[in-house]
Coordinates of C-alpha atoms in Angstrom, one line a residue:
X1 CA -26.1 -140.1 115.8
X2 CA -25.4 -143.2 114.8
X3 CA -23.2 -143.5 113.3
X4 CA -21.3 -140.7 115.4
X5 CA -21.2 -143.0 118.6
X6 CA -20.1 -145.8 115.1
X7 CA -17.0 -143.8 114.8
X8 CA -16.3 -143.4 118.2
X9 CA -15.9 -146.9 119.0
X10 CA -14.1 -148.2 116.3
X11 CA -11.3 -145.4 117.0
X12 CA -11.7 -146.4 121.1
X13 CA -11.1 -150.0 119.3
X14 CA -8.2 -148.8 117.6
X15 CA -7.0 -147.0 120.5
X16 CA -7.4 -150.1 122.5
X17 CA -6.0 -152.5 120.0
X18 CA -2.3 -150.5 119.6
X19 CA -1.9 -150.2 123.7
X20 CA -2.7 -154.1 123.9
X21 CA 0.6 -154.7 120.9
X22 CA 2.3 -151.9 122.4
X23 CA 2.2 -154.5 124.8
X24 CA 2.6 -157.3 124.3
X25 CA 5.8 -156.1 121.8
X26 CA 7.8 -155.3 124.8
X27 CA 7.1 -159.2 125.3
X28 CA 9.4 -159.7 123.0
X29 CA 10.3 -160.0 119.3
X30 CA 7.8 -160.5 116.2
X31 CA 7.0 -163.6 115.0
X32 CA 7.5 -164.9 111.5
X33 CA 4.3 -166.9 109.9
X34 CA 6.0 -169.9 109.8
X35 CA 6.8 -170.0 113.3
X36 CA 2.4 -169.1 114.1
X37 CA 2.1 -171.7 111.2
X38 CA 4.3 -174.1 113.7
X39 CA 3.6 -173.7 116.8
X40 CA -1.1 -173.2 115.8
X41 CA -1.3 -177.2 115.6
X42 CA -3.7 -178.5 117.1
X43 CA -4.0 -180.8 120.3
X44 CA -4.9 -184.4 120.4
X45 CA -7.0 -183.4 124.0
X46 CA -9.3 -181.4 121.7
X47 CA -11.4 -185.3 122.2
X48 CA -10.6 -185.5 126.2
X49 CA -13.3 -185.4 127.9
X50 CA -12.6 -182.6 130.7
X51 CA -13.6 -181.6 134.0
X52 CA -14.7 -177.5 134.2
X53 CA -14.0 -175.4 136.4
X54 CA -16.4 -172.4 137.7
X55 CA -15.4 -169.3 138.9
X56 CA -17.7 -166.9 140.2
X57 CA -15.7 -164.2 139.0
X58 CA -15.3 -164.8 134.9
X59 CA -18.3 -164.0 132.6
X60 CA -21.4 -166.0 131.9
X61 CA -21.1 -168.9 129.4
X62 CA -23.6 -172.3 129.0
X63 CA -22.2 -175.8 129.2
X64 CA -22.5 -175.6 125.4
X65 CA -19.8 -172.0 125.2
X66 CA -17.2 -173.9 126.6
X67 CA -17.0 -177.1 125.3
X68 CA -17.1 -175.0 122.3
X69 CA -14.5 -172.8 123.2
X70 CA -12.5 -175.3 124.9
X71 CA -12.1 -177.0 121.4
X72 CA -11.2 -173.5 119.7
X73 CA -8.2 -173.6 122.8
X74 CA -6.7 -176.7 122.1
X75 CA -7.0 -177.0 118.5
X76 CA -5.0 -173.2 118.1
X77 CA -4.1 -172.0 121.5
X78 CA -2.3 -175.1 123.8
X79 CA 0.1 -175.3 121.7
X80 CA 2.2 -171.5 122.4
X81 CA -0.1 -171.0 125.7
X82 CA 0.1 -175.1 127.4
X83 CA -2.7 -177.1 128.2
X84 CA -3.4 -176.0 131.0
X85 CA -2.8 -171.5 130.2
X86 CA 0.3 -171.8 132.6
X87 CA 2.6 -170.5 129.6
X88 CA 4.7 -172.6 127.1
X89 CA 6.7 -170.6 124.1
X90 CA 3.4 -168.3 125.3
X91 CA 1.8 -166.4 127.8
X92 CA 0.6 -167.6 130.4
X93 CA -3.4 -167.1 129.7
X94 CA -4.2 -167.7 133.1
X95 CA -8.0 -165.9 135.5
X96 CA -5.1 -164.4 137.8
X97 CA -4.3 -162.3 134.4
X98 CA -7.6 -162.4 132.1
X99 CA -9.7 -161.6 134.6
X100 CA -8.0 -157.7 135.7
X101 CA -7.9 -157.1 131.7
X102 CA -11.5 -157.3 131.1
X103 CA -13.8 -159.3 127.7
X104 CA -13.9 -156.1 125.9
X105 CA -9.2 -156.0 126.1
X106 CA -9.5 -159.4 125.6
X107 CA -11.1 -159.2 122.4
X108 CA -9.2 -156.6 121.0
X109 CA -6.1 -158.1 121.7
X110 CA -7.7 -162.1 120.3
X111 CA -8.8 -160.0 116.7
X112 CA -6.1 -157.6 116.4
X113 CA -3.1 -159.6 117.3
X114 CA 0.5 -158.1 118.8
X115 CA 3.8 -157.7 117.4
X116 CA 4.6 -160.2 120.4
X117 CA 3.4 -163.7 118.1
X118 CA -0.1 -163.5 118.6
X119 CA -1.9 -164.5 116.0
X120 CA -4.5 -161.4 114.9
X121 CA -7.3 -164.1 114.6
X122 CA -10.0 -162.4 113.4
X123 CA -9.2 -159.6 111.7
X124 CA -7.3 -162.4 109.7
X125 CA -10.6 -164.0 108.6
X126 CA -9.5 -167.7 110.7
X127 CA -12.2 -166.3 114.0
X128 CA -15.4 -164.5 114.0
X129 CA -16.4 -161.4 115.8
X130 CA -18.6 -163.9 117.8
X131 CA -15.5 -167.1 118.3
X132 CA -13.5 -163.9 119.6
X133 CA -16.2 -163.3 122.1
X134 CA -16.1 -167.0 123.5
X135 CA -12.3 -166.7 123.6
X136 CA -12.0 -163.9 125.7
X137 CA -14.8 -165.0 128.2
X138 CA -12.8 -168.8 128.0
X139 CA -9.5 -167.6 129.2
X140 CA -11.1 -165.9 131.8
X141 CA -13.3 -169.1 133.8
X142 CA -10.5 -172.0 135.6
X143 CA -8.3 -173.9 132.3
X144 CA -10.3 -177.6 132.7
X145 CA -7.9 -180.1 133.9
X146 CA -7.7 -183.1 131.5
X147 CA -7.3 -186.0 133.1
X148 CA -3.3 -188.3 133.8
X149 CA -2.2 -190.7 132.6
X150 CA -1.5 -193.5 134.7
X151 CA 0.0 -197.0 134.5
X152 CA -3.5 -198.4 134.5
X153 CA -4.2 -196.4 132.2
X154 CA -1.8 -197.4 130.0
X155 CA -2.0 -201.1 131.0
X156 CA -6.1 -201.5 129.2
X157 CA -4.3 -199.9 125.9
X158 CA -1.7 -201.8 125.4
X159 CA -1.3 -204.8 122.7
X160 CA 0.4 -207.8 121.7
X161 CA -0.8 -208.1 118.3
X162 CA 2.4 -211.6 117.7
X163 CA 4.5 -212.7 121.4
X164 CA 7.8 -213.6 121.1
X165 CA 7.9 -216.5 120.4
X166 CA 5.9 -216.0 118.2
X167 CA 7.3 -214.2 116.4
X168 CA 10.4 -215.4 113.3
X169 CA 13.3 -216.3 114.4
X170 CA 15.1 -215.6 111.3
X171 CA 14.3 -212.6 108.2
X172 CA 11.2 -214.2 106.3
X173 CA 11.4 -211.6 103.3
X174 CA 13.9 -210.9 100.8
X175 CA 13.4 -207.5 101.5
X176 CA 16.7 -205.0 101.7
X177 CA 15.2 -204.0 105.0
X178 CA 18.3 -202.1 105.4
X179 CA 17.0 -199.5 102.8
X180 CA 13.6 -199.4 103.7
X181 CA 12.0 -196.1 104.0
X182 CA 9.0 -195.1 106.6
X183 CA 7.0 -192.9 105.4
X184 CA 4.6 -190.6 108.0
X185 CA 1.1 -190.9 106.4
X186 CA 0.0 -188.6 108.8
X187 CA -3.8 -187.1 108.9
X188 CA -4.9 -191.1 108.3
X189 CA -2.8 -192.4 111.1
X190 CA -0.3 -194.6 108.8
X191 CA 2.7 -195.8 107.9
X192 CA 3.7 -196.2 104.9
X193 CA 6.5 -198.8 104.0
X194 CA 8.4 -197.8 101.5
X195 CA 11.0 -201.0 99.6
X196 CA 14.4 -197.8 98.9
X197 CA 15.7 -200.7 95.8
X198 CA 12.1 -201.0 93.8
X199 CA 10.1 -197.9 95.2
X200 CA 6.6 -200.4 95.5
X201 CA 5.3 -200.1 98.5
X202 CA 5.7 -203.0 101.3
X203 CA 2.8 -202.0 103.4
X204 CA 0.6 -199.6 104.7
X205 CA 0.9 -200.3 108.5
X206 CA -1.9 -198.4 111.0
X207 CA -0.8 -196.2 113.7
X208 CA -1.5 -192.9 116.0
X209 CA -2.7 -190.6 115.1
X210 CA 0.5 -188.2 112.9
X211 CA 2.8 -190.2 113.8
X212 CA 5.6 -188.1 114.5
X213 CA 9.5 -189.9 114.0
X214 CA 10.2 -193.5 113.0
X215 CA 13.1 -194.8 115.5
X216 CA 15.5 -198.2 114.7
X217 CA 15.7 -200.4 117.2
X218 CA 19.1 -201.2 117.8
X219 CA 19.4 -204.9 115.5
X220 CA 17.5 -202.4 112.8
X221 CA 15.2 -205.6 113.9
X222 CA 12.1 -203.6 115.2
X223 CA 10.5 -199.6 114.5
X224 CA 8.7 -197.9 116.1
X225 CA 6.8 -195.6 115.4
X226 CA 5.3 -192.8 118.0
X227 CA 2.1 -190.4 116.9
X228 CA 1.1 -187.2 118.4
X229 CA -1.9 -188.6 119.8
X230 CA 1.2 -190.3 122.1
X231 CA 0.2 -194.4 120.3
X232 CA 3.1 -196.1 120.1
X233 CA 3.3 -199.1 117.6
X234 CA 6.3 -201.8 117.1
X235 CA 7.1 -203.3 113.7
X236 CA 8.5 -206.0 112.7
X237 CA 10.2 -205.6 109.9
X238 CA 11.7 -209.8 110.0
X239 CA 7.8 -210.9 108.9
X240 CA 7.2 -212.0 106.0
X241 CA 4.6 -208.7 105.5
X242 CA 6.2 -206.1 108.2
X243 CA 3.4 -205.1 110.7
X244 CA 2.5 -204.5 114.1
X245 CA 3.5 -206.9 117.1
X246 CA 2.4 -204.2 119.2
X247 CA 1.3 -201.2 120.4
X248 CA 0.8 -199.2 123.7
X249 CA -0.9 -195.1 124.6
X250 CA 1.5 -193.8 126.8
X251 CA -0.4 -190.7 127.1
X252 CA -3.0 -188.6 126.1
X253 CA -0.3 -186.9 123.3
X254 CA 3.3 -187.2 122.6
X255 CA 6.1 -186.1 120.5
X256 CA 9.2 -188.9 121.3
X257 CA 10.8 -192.6 121.0
X258 CA 13.6 -194.9 121.5
X259 CA 15.2 -198.1 122.4
X260 CA 18.4 -198.9 124.2
X261 CA 21.7 -198.3 122.4
X262 CA 25.0 -199.3 124.6
X263 CA 26.3 -203.1 124.6
X264 CA 24.8 -205.5 126.1
X265 CA 21.4 -203.5 126.3
X266 CA 20.6 -203.7 122.5
X267 CA 16.9 -203.6 121.9
X268 CA 16.1 -204.4 125.4
X269 CA 14.0 -201.6 126.6
X270 CA 11.5 -198.9 124.2
X271 CA 11.2 -195.0 126.2
X272 CA 8.4 -192.6 125.2
X273 CA 7.8 -188.9 125.9
X274 CA 4.7 -187.3 126.4
X275 CA 3.7 -184.1 126.6
X276 CA 0.2 -184.4 128.4
X277 CA 1.0 -185.1 131.3
X278 CA 4.3 -184.0 131.7
X279 CA 6.2 -187.7 132.0
X280 CA 8.0 -190.1 130.0
X281 CA 7.6 -194.4 130.8
X282 CA 10.6 -197.0 130.0
X283 CA 9.4 -200.1 128.3
X284 CA 10.6 -203.6 127.7
X285 CA 12.0 -204.0 124.1
X286 CA 10.0 -207.0 123.9
X287 CA 6.4 -206.8 123.7
X288 CA 6.2 -201.9 124.9
X289 CA 5.0 -203.3 128.6
X290 CA 4.9 -199.6 131.0
X291 CA 7.8 -200.9 133.3
X292 CA 8.8 -197.6 135.7
X293 CA 6.3 -194.4 134.7
X294 CA 8.9 -190.5 135.8
X295 CA 6.6 -186.9 135.9
X296 CA 8.9 -184.5 134.4
X297 CA 7.3 -181.9 136.3
X298 CA 9.6 -178.8 137.4
X299 CA 11.7 -176.2 138.3
X300 CA 13.0 -173.8 135.1
X301 CA 16.3 -173.3 134.5
X302 CA 16.5 -169.5 134.3
X303 CA 14.2 -168.0 136.9
X304 CA 14.4 -171.7 138.8
X305 CA 10.7 -171.6 138.9
X306 CA 7.9 -174.5 138.7
X307 CA 6.2 -175.4 135.6
X308 CA 3.3 -177.7 136.7
X309 CA 3.6 -179.2 132.6
X310 CA 7.4 -179.1 130.8
X311 CA 6.6 -181.1 127.8
X312 CA 8.5 -184.4 126.7
X313 CA 10.5 -183.0 123.8
X314 CA 13.0 -184.9 121.6
X315 CA 14.7 -188.7 123.5
X316 CA 17.9 -190.4 122.3
X317 CA 19.9 -193.0 123.3
X318 CA 23.6 -192.7 124.4
X319 CA 26.6 -194.8 122.7
X320 CA 28.1 -194.5 126.3
X321 CA 26.3 -195.7 128.4
X322 CA 23.2 -197.4 129.4
X323 CA 21.3 -193.8 129.3
X324 CA 18.7 -192.6 127.7
X325 CA 18.7 -187.9 126.9
X326 CA 15.3 -186.8 127.9
X327 CA 15.0 -183.1 126.9
X328 CA 11.7 -181.6 128.9
X329 CA 10.8 -178.7 126.9
X330 CA 9.5 -175.7 129.6
X331 CA 12.0 -175.9 132.3
X332 CA 15.0 -176.5 130.0
X333 CA 16.5 -179.5 132.2
X334 CA 18.2 -182.7 129.8
X335 CA 18.2 -186.0 131.5
X336 CA 20.6 -188.1 131.4
X337 CA 18.4 -191.6 132.1
X338 CA 20.8 -194.5 133.7
X339 CA 18.7 -197.9 132.9
X340 CA 20.3 -200.3 133.6
X341 CA 18.6 -200.1 137.0
X342 CA 14.9 -200.1 136.5
X343 CA 14.6 -200.2 140.7
X344 CA 16.8 -197.3 141.5
X345 CA 16.7 -195.3 138.7
X346 CA 19.2 -192.8 138.5
X347 CA 18.9 -189.9 136.8
X348 CA 21.8 -186.4 136.0
X349 CA 20.1 -183.0 135.6
X350 CA 21.5 -180.9 133.3
X351 CA 20.1 -177.7 133.1
X352 CA 20.9 -175.5 129.6
X353 CA 18.3 -173.6 128.0
X354 CA 14.7 -173.9 127.5
X355 CA 12.3 -174.7 125.6
X356 CA 14.0 -177.9 124.2
X357 CA 13.1 -179.7 121.3
X358 CA 14.8 -181.4 118.6
X359 CA 17.9 -182.1 117.7
X360 CA 20.9 -184.9 116.4
X361 CA 23.7 -186.6 117.2
X362 CA 27.4 -185.0 115.9
X363 CA 29.3 -187.2 113.5
X364 CA 30.9 -189.3 116.1
X365 CA 28.0 -189.7 118.4
X366 CA 29.2 -187.8 121.9
X367 CA 27.5 -184.8 121.4
X368 CA 23.8 -185.0 121.0
X369 CA 23.2 -180.9 119.5
X370 CA 19.1 -180.5 120.5
X371 CA 17.9 -177.3 119.8
X372 CA 16.4 -174.9 122.4
X373 CA 14.1 -172.9 120.2
X374 CA 12.2 -169.7 121.5
X375 CA 15.3 -169.5 122.7
X376 CA 17.7 -169.3 120.2
X377 CA 19.8 -171.2 121.3
X378 CA 22.0 -174.9 120.1
X379 CA 23.0 -177.1 123.6
X380 CA 25.5 -179.7 123.0
X381 CA 25.0 -182.2 125.4
X382 CA 28.3 -184.2 125.9
X383 CA 27.0 -188.4 126.5
X384 CA 29.9 -189.2 127.9
X385 CA 31.2 -186.3 130.3
X386 CA 27.9 -186.6 131.2
X387 CA 27.7 -182.7 130.7
X388 CA 27.0 -179.2 128.6
X389 CA 29.7 -179.2 126.2
X390 CA 28.0 -175.6 124.9
X391 CA 25.6 -173.3 124.4
X392 CA 25.2 -171.9 121.1
X393 CA 23.4 -168.8 120.0
X394 CA 21.9 -169.0 115.9
X395 CA 19.7 -167.5 114.1
X396 CA 15.7 -167.8 115.3
X397 CA 13.0 -170.1 116.0
X398 CA 16.0 -173.4 115.0
X399 CA 14.8 -176.0 113.7
X400 CA 17.1 -178.6 112.7
X401 CA 15.5 -182.4 113.1
X402 CA 18.7 -184.4 113.2
X403 CA 20.9 -181.6 111.8
X404 CA 23.2 -182.2 109.1
X405 CA 27.4 -183.0 109.9
X406 CA 30.1 -181.8 107.4
X407 CA 34.0 -181.5 106.8
X408 CA 33.8 -178.3 106.5
X409 CA 36.7 -177.3 104.1
X410 CA 37.8 -174.6 107.2
X411 CA 36.1 -175.4 111.0
X412 CA 36.5 -179.5 110.3
X413 CA 33.6 -181.3 111.3
X414 CA 31.1 -179.2 111.7
X415 CA 26.6 -179.9 112.6
X416 CA 23.5 -177.8 111.4
X417 CA 20.8 -176.4 111.6
X418 CA 18.2 -174.3 110.1
X419 CA 15.3 -172.3 111.1
X420 CA 11.6 -171.1 111.2
X421 CA 12.2 -167.7 112.0
X422 CA 14.7 -166.5 109.4
X423 CA 16.7 -167.6 106.0
X424 CA 19.8 -169.0 108.0
X425 CA 21.5 -172.0 108.3
X426 CA 23.7 -171.7 111.7
X427 CA 26.6 -173.9 111.3
X428 CA 28.6 -174.9 114.7
X429 CA 32.0 -177.1 115.3
X430 CA 31.9 -179.7 116.6
X431 CA 35.3 -180.3 116.8
X432 CA 37.0 -180.4 120.5
X433 CA 40.4 -181.8 119.3
X434 CA 41.5 -181.1 116.9
X435 CA 39.4 -178.2 115.2
X436 CA 39.1 -176.8 119.5
X437 CA 39.2 -172.6 118.4
X438 CA 35.6 -174.0 116.8
X439 CA 34.6 -176.3 119.0
X440 CA 30.5 -175.9 119.7
X441 CA 30.6 -172.3 118.5
X442 CA 29.1 -170.9 115.1
X443 CA 31.4 -170.9 113.1
X444 CA 28.9 -169.4 109.6
X445 CA 26.1 -168.3 108.6
X446 CA 24.8 -169.5 105.2
X447 CA 21.8 -167.8 103.5
X448 CA 18.9 -169.6 102.0
X449 CA 15.8 -168.1 100.6
X450 CA 13.9 -167.4 103.8
X451 CA 12.0 -168.6 106.6
X452 CA 10.1 -172.0 107.4
X453 CA 12.7 -174.5 107.1
X454 CA 11.9 -177.6 109.3
X455 CA 14.6 -180.2 108.6
X456 CA 18.4 -180.3 106.6
X457 CA 20.5 -183.3 106.2
X458 CA 23.8 -184.9 104.7
X459 CA 25.4 -186.6 104.3
X460 CA 28.8 -189.0 105.1
X461 CA 28.9 -190.0 101.3
X462 CA 27.3 -186.7 100.2
X463 CA 29.3 -183.1 98.5
X464 CA 26.0 -182.0 99.2
X465 CA 23.8 -179.7 102.0
X466 CA 19.8 -180.3 101.8
X467 CA 16.9 -177.6 103.6
X468 CA 13.5 -177.7 103.5
X469 CA 11.0 -174.7 103.7
X470 CA 7.9 -175.9 104.6
X471 CA 6.1 -173.3 106.6
X472 CA 7.5 -170.2 103.9
X473 CA 3.6 -168.4 103.5
X474 CA 5.5 -167.7 99.7
X475 CA 5.0 -171.2 97.3
X476 CA 7.5 -171.4 95.2
X477 CA 9.6 -171.8 98.2
X478 CA 7.4 -174.4 99.9
X479 CA 7.1 -176.0 96.8
X480 CA 10.9 -176.5 96.5
X481 CA 13.5 -177.1 98.8
X482 CA 17.8 -175.6 98.4
X483 CA 20.8 -176.9 98.0
X484 CA 24.6 -175.8 99.0
X485 CA 27.9 -177.5 97.4
X486 CA 29.9 -178.6 101.3
X487 CA 33.2 -177.4 99.0
X488 CA 31.7 -174.1 98.2
X489 CA 29.2 -173.4 100.2
X490 CA 30.4 -169.1 99.8
X491 CA 28.6 -169.8 96.1
X492 CA 25.3 -170.1 97.6
X493 CA 22.7 -172.3 96.8
X494 CA 21.2 -174.2 94.1
X495 CA 17.1 -174.7 93.6
X496 CA 15.2 -178.0 93.7
X497 CA 11.2 -177.9 92.1
X498 CA 10.8 -180.5 94.0
X499 CA 6.4 -180.2 93.7
X500 CA 7.0 -179.5 90.3
X501 CA 8.9 -182.6 89.5
X502 CA 5.9 -184.9 91.7
X503 CA 3.7 -183.6 89.1
X504 CA 1.3 -184.0 91.1
X505 CA -2.5 -182.6 88.9
X506 CA -3.4 -179.1 89.6
X507 CA -6.1 -179.6 92.4
X508 CA -5.1 -176.7 94.7
X509 CA -3.1 -178.5 96.9
X510 CA -0.5 -177.1 99.3
X511 CA 2.4 -179.3 98.0
X512 CA 4.4 -178.4 100.5
X513 CA 7.9 -180.5 100.3
X514 CA 9.5 -181.5 103.4
X515 CA 12.1 -183.6 105.4
X516 CA 15.0 -184.2 102.7
X517 CA 16.2 -188.0 103.5
X518 CA 19.3 -190.4 102.2
X519 CA 18.6 -193.8 101.5
X520 CA 20.9 -196.5 102.9
X521 CA 24.5 -195.5 100.1
X522 CA 23.6 -191.9 100.3
X523 CA 23.2 -191.8 96.3
X524 CA 19.4 -191.0 96.2
X525 CA 17.0 -187.9 98.1
X526 CA 13.7 -188.3 98.4
X527 CA 10.9 -185.7 99.8
X528 CA 7.8 -186.3 100.8
X529 CA 5.4 -183.8 98.8
X530 CA 2.6 -183.1 101.6
X531 CA -1.0 -182.3 100.0
X532 CA -4.4 -182.1 101.8
X533 CA -5.9 -185.6 102.8
X534 CA -8.4 -185.4 100.4
X535 CA -5.3 -184.3 97.7
X536 CA -2.5 -185.8 96.0
X537 CA 0.5 -186.5 97.5
X538 CA 3.3 -188.0 96.1
X539 CA 7.4 -189.2 96.8
X540 CA 9.9 -187.4 94.8
X541 CA 13.7 -189.2 94.4
X542 CA 15.9 -187.0 93.4
X543 CA 20.6 -188.4 92.6
X544 CA 22.1 -186.8 94.5
X545 CA 25.4 -187.5 92.3
X546 CA 23.4 -184.6 89.6
X547 CA 20.5 -183.4 91.3
X548 CA 18.1 -184.1 88.3
X549 CA 14.6 -186.2 88.9
X550 CA 14.8 -190.1 89.7
X551 CA 11.7 -190.4 90.2
X552 CA 8.8 -189.9 91.6
X553 CA 6.0 -192.6 93.4
X554 CA 1.9 -191.8 93.0
X555 CA -0.2 -194.6 94.8
X556 CA -3.7 -193.6 96.2
X557 CA -2.7 -194.7 99.3
X558 CA -0.1 -191.8 99.9
X559 CA -2.3 -189.5 101.4
X560 CA -0.7 -186.2 103.6
X561 CA 2.6 -188.0 103.6
X562 CA 5.4 -186.5 105.8
X563 CA 8.2 -187.1 107.6
X564 CA 10.0 -190.4 106.5
X565 CA 12.9 -192.5 107.8
X566 CA 16.0 -194.4 106.1
X567 CA 16.3 -197.9 108.3
X568 CA 20.1 -197.8 107.5
X569 CA 20.9 -193.6 109.0
X570 CA 18.4 -194.0 111.5
X571 CA 19.6 -197.4 113.5
X572 CA 23.1 -195.9 113.0
X573 CA 22.2 -192.4 113.4
X574 CA 23.6 -191.0 109.9
X575 CA 22.8 -187.1 108.7

């Protein structure tokens, strides 16, 4: 009799699972494993104190259970479903929806996942049956509200290590500053400043956690880095040993920073954008003193519905006007922020497509090409006219980094992006003057080895196009890069076994190869071989002309290297 009951229960669960996945499949196409890996990253908000709301209709939870589930949610789920569970790239999980489904339904949905992109948390072994039950009950509670982050909060974290009056009046070292690389040491909360000429580490600088990007001031003197925890560090390259001179925390979770570039405003201002709270802040360019905070909460570009959590994605500084170009993820709005008068801030809103993420300039630095990743589009923002020049359909989940510019033998100047969700590389025409028929259209697709690409790169002095695939589940792909000959794209790609060349010990580390970056002269390409925090990692340098190994940089201080940025190329937007 007991066996019969168990069989009936298993059949019922299987039927419910099929029903769940069938319903969710109608919401969208399946999501690849690389996309799931990318979206499921932990949020720094996991450690922030939050108020627990109670809902008498929700299933009971103890305070300890609630806290455990909250931690799991912010470690695994917030990247897709949002801090407030209102929906981001994933569906909303608010009580008005989840209570109607009930605990049993939600348990099966969490356990088995769906073709629409929900991971199969239990059947994959990521969560236990007890943890799945916990999460099913948690998402029926009112979402806990993270704290806001005000001007007063920012100023409490603002520190000036070296005041402007005490800084060097000229360069006080012999480094070739233009060829310094800033390499993110993700899990230690540091960046490594590396001499591109000698391949020696200049300094390991303390920063925020998991630095997302490094940006260079217009003069090339200062580096600005921002961690996922919202901490901005300002590094002076003129010091005898380059190091921090100022820092501030502009929010609780963040991704983007840049500085003013327009003539007459060089190095005057800095800007950083937060994931939470959804806002950006404009700061003094010498000290990081916060001057102006602007919320990005507002209406979505497509359905014109209010969104409470539109995260600030990429930010760049215009070369045509005193403007910052601020891309807002969930609303699909690009904000052209005129910084010429902070007391009378003027903003032009350009609607493109939802889920704006990263991007880079075309070769003329007039058009900012930004990926709307879950919309599978690239928006071309005209920085001169302040308008949308084009909206281009591309492959599944574009993720260009800053993209890559080169001259195509047929289509003229093009900008390229790879994709998280498929093996293609899209080429988009960017010359509306001499190649009008190809401007802001996908003119060609290249076929790479597989999805999971994060960065693509070329250089004006190179004939090569490089693409990584660090999030591909196949280790042969994640531990190598592919290279295309720009003048013979139809011949396919060459594979470079970067992780193998690194010569690291066989210690079980992942050894994912990430982010090609050229040196100043454009004749070397640097790659990070990214392994676990307790495993050996390295940087590999390749000769761009011969595609042969040139150098391997190993040091016990190089821990979880990910992004790296050459000062000259970042300063002048060369990619």
